[in-house]
Coordinates of C-alpha atoms and ligand atoms in Angstrom, one line a residue:
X1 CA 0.0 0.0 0.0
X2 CA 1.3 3.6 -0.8
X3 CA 1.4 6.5 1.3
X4 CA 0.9 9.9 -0.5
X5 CA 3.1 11.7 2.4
X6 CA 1.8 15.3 1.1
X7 CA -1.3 16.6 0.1
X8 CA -4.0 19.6 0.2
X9 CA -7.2 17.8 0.6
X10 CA -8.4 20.7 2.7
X11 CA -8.6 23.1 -0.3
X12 CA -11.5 24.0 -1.8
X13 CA -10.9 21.7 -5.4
X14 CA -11.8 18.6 -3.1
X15 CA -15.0 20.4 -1.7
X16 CA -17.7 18.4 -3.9
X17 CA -16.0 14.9 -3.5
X18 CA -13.6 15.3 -0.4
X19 CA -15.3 12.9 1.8
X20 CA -16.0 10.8 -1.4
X21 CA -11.9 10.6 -1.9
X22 CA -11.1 9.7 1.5
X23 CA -13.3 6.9 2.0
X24 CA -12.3 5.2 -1.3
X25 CA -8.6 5.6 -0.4
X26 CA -8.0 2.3 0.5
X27 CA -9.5 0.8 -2.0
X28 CA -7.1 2.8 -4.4
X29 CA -4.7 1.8 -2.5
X30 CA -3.6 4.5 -0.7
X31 CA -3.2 3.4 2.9
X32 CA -2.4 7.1 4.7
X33 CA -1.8 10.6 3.8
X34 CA -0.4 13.3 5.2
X35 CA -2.2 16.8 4.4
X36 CA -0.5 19.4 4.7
X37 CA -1.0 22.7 5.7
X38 CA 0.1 26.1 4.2
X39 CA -1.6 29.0 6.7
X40 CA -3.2 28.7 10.0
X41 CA -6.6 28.2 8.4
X42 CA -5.5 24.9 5.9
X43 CA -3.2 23.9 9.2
X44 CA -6.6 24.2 10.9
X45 CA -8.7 22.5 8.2
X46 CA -5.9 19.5 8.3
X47 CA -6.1 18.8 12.2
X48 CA -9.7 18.6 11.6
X49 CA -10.1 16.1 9.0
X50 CA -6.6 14.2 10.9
X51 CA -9.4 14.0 13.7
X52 CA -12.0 13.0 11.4
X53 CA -10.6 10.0 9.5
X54 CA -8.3 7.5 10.6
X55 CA -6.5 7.0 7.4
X56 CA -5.1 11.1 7.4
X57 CA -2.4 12.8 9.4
X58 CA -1.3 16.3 9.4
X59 CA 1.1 18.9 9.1
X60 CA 0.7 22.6 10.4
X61 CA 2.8 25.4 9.5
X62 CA 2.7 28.6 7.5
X63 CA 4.3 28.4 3.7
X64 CA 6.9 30.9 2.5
X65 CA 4.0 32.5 0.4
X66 CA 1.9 33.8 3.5
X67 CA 5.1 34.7 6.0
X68 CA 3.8 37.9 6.2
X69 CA 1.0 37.1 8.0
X70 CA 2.8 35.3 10.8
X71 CA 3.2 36.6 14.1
X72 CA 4.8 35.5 17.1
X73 CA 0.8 34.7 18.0
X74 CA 0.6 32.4 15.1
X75 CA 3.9 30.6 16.6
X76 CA 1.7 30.2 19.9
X77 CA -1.6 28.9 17.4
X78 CA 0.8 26.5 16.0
X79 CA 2.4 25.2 19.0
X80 CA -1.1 24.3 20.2
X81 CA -2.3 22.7 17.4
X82 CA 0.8 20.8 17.4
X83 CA -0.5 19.4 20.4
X84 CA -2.7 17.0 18.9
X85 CA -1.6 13.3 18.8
X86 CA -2.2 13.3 15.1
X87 CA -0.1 16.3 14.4
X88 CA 3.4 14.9 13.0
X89 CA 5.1 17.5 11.5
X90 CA 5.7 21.1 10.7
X91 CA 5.2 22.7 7.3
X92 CA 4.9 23.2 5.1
X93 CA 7.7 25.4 5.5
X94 CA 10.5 27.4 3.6
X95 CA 11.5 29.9 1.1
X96 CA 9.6 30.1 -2.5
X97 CA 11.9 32.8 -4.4
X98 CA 9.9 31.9 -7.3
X99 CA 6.2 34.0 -6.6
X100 CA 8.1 36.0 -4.0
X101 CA 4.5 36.4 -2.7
X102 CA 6.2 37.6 0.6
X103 CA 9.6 39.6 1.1
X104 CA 12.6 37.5 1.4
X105 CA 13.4 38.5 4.8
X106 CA 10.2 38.1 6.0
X107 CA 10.3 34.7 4.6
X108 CA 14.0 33.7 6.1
X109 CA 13.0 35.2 9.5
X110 CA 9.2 32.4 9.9
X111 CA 10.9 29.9 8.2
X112 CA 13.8 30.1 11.0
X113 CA 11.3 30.4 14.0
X114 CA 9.0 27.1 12.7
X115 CA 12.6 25.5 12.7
X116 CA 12.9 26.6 16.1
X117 CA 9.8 25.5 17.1
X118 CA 10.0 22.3 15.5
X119 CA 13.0 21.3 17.3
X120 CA 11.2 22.5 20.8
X121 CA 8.2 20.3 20.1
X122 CA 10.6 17.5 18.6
X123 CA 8.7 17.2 15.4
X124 CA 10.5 16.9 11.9
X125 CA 9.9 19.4 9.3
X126 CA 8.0 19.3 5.9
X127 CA 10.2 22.0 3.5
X128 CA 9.2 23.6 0.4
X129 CA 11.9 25.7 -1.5
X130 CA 11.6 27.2 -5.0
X131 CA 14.8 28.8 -7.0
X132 CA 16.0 29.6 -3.0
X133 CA 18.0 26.6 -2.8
X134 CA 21.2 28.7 -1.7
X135 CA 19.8 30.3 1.1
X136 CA 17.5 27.3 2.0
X137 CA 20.1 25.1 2.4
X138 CA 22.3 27.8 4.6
X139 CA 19.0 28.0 6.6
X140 CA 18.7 24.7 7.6
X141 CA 22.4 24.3 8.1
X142 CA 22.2 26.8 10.5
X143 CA 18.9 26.0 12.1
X144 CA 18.0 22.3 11.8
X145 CA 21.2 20.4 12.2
X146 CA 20.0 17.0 14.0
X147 CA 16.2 17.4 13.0
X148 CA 14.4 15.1 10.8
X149 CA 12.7 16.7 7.3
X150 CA 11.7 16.1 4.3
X151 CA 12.6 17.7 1.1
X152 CA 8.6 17.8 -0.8
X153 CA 8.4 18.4 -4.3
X154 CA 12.0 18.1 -4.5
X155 CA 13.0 20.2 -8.3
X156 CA 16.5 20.5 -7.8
X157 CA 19.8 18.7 -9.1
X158 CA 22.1 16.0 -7.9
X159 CA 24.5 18.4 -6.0
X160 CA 21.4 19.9 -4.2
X161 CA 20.2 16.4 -3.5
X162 CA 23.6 15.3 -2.4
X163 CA 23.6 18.1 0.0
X164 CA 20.4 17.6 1.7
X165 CA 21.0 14.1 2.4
X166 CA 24.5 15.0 3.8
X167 CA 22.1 17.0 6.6
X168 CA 20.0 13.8 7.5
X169 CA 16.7 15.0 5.4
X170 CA 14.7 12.7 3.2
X171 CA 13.8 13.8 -0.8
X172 CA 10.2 13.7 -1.6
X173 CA 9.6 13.4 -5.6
X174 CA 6.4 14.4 -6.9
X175 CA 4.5 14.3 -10.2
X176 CA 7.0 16.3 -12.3
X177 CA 9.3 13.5 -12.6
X178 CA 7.2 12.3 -14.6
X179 CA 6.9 14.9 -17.1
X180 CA 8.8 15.2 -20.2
X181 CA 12.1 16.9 -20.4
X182 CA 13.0 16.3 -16.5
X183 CA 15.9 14.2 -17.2
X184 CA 17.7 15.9 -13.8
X185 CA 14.9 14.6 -11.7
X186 CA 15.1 11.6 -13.1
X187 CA 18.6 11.1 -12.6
X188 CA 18.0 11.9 -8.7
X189 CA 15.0 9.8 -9.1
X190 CA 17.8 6.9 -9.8
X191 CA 20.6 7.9 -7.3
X192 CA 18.5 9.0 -4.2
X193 CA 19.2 6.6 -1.2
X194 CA 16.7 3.8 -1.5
X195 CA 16.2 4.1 2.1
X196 CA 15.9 8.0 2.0
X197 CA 13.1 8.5 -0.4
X198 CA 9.5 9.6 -0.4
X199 CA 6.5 10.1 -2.7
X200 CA 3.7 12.5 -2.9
X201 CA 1.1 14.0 -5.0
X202 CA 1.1 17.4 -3.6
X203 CA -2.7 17.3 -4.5
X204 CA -4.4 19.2 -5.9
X205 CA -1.2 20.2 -7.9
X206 CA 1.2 18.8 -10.0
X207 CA -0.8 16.2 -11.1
X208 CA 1.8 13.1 -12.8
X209 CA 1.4 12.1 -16.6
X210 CA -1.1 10.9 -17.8
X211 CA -3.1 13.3 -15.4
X212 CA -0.8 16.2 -15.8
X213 CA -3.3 19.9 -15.9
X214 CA -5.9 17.9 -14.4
X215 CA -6.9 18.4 -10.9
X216 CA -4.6 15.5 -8.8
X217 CA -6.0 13.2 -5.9
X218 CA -3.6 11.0 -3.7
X219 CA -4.8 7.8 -5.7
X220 CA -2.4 9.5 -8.7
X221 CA 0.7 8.7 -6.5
X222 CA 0.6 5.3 -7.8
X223 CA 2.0 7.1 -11.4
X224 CA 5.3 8.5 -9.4
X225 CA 5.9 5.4 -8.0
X226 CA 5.9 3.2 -11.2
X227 CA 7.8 5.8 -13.1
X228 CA 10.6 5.4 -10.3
X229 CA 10.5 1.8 -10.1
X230 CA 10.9 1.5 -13.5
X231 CA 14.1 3.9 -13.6
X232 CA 15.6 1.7 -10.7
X233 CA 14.6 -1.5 -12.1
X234 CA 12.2 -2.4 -8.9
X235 CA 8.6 -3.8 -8.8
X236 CA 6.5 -1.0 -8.1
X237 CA 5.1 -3.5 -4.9
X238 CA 8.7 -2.9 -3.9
X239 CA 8.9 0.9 -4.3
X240 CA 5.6 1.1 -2.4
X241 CA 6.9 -1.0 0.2
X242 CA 10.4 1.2 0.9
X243 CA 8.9 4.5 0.6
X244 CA 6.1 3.5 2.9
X245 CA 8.4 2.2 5.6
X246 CA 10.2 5.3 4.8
X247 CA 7.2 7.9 5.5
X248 CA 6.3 6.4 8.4
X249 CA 10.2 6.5 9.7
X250 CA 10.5 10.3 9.4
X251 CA 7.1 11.2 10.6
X252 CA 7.1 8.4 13.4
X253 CA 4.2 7.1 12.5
X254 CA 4.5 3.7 14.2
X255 CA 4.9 5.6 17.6
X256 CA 1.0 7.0 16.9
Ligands
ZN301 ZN1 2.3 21.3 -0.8

């Protein structure tokens, strides 16, 4: 069974057939997923259907994009949702240099406190970085030596890869890899660490070939996952298997 370790099921694409979706995981077999949040409403929204279904966890944290709404009270909301037992993580958080939706200082200076308060609550950290990968990876140098994280959507090269694993942190691939003209991802899709790799949809977005455009759903996982099998020369059973154990390794799942 495959865990789709990041998704959005909060946001509003998934309003007409949310509840349908979840309840026909398994029978796609998708055995967990971990949504994600982006602001203190969709962190809010993803404790609350965490609490509702047994197969979703969640993630709470404040993306680069809305930094400058964050507060030193939103730390406090945070560290309070955090609270609940199905909480396993915080993000998704970083630097997107892409949209720049919020200054870059304001960015650096949230995305150093959730690292902070990570480490406090003993959680590991979900981190989304877009064309920041200099500063993000002098941020996390700095800040989250000895934590556990995941690199989601990961878009970079080999020496960014290299240098991410050489802090502990786990790569996430998502649907590009499937796309045409990605042959860097798919060259990190080969020489990522069996044993330090994830998979997610990132749903609604991103969705993998043959979907790509269309709206994505966790079910679509399964189309990352054979791509990378099929680059490594695994079974996609096996790929499932690793990356499951994996997910549940960085989150702690098996201590829920
Ligand atoms: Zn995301």
């Amino acid at each position: 069974m495959l865990i789709d370790s990041h998704a959005h099921l909060d946001k509003e694409q998934f309003d007409l057939d949310r509840e349908y979706i979840i309840e026909h995981l398994e029978k796609n077999g998708i055995e967990l997923v971990i949504n994600v949040g982006a602001d203190m409403e969709s962190s809010k929204k993803s404790v609350e259907l965490a609490e509702k279904y047994h197969n979703i966890y969640a993630a709470v944290g404040v993306h680069p994009h809305s930094a400058k709404e964050v507060s030193q009270e939103t730390l406090e909301e945070l560290r309070l949702l955090s609270k609940n037992e199905k909480v396993l993580a915080i993000g998704e958080i970083g630097l997107d240099y892409h949209y720049d939706n919020s200054p870059r200082d304001i960015q650096r200076k949230w995305f150093r406190e959730q690292i902070k308060l990570a480490r406090e609550l003993d959680l590991p950290i979900v981190v989304h970085s877009r064309e920041a990968d200099e500063d993000t990876l002098e941020i996390l140098t700095e800040e989250a030596q000895g934590l556990r994280g995941v690199m989601h959507c990961f878009s970079s090269d080999r020496k960014m890869m290299e240098a991410y694993l050489d802090l502990g942190f786990y790569i996430s691939l998502a649907g590009p890899v499937t796309f045409k003209k990605t042959d860097e991802l798919k060259e990190v899709a080969k020489l990522v660490p069996l044993k330090k790799l994830l998979i997610e949809t990132d749903a609604p977005y991103l969705a993998p070939s043959p979907y790509r455009g269309k709206r994505n759903e966790p079910m679509y996982v399964k189309y990352t996952a054979e791509l990378i099998a099929k680059l490594r020369g695994l079974t996609p059973e096996d790929l499932a298997l690793q990356t499951n154990l994996n997910t549940r390794e960085v989150f702690g799942i098996n201590r829920h």
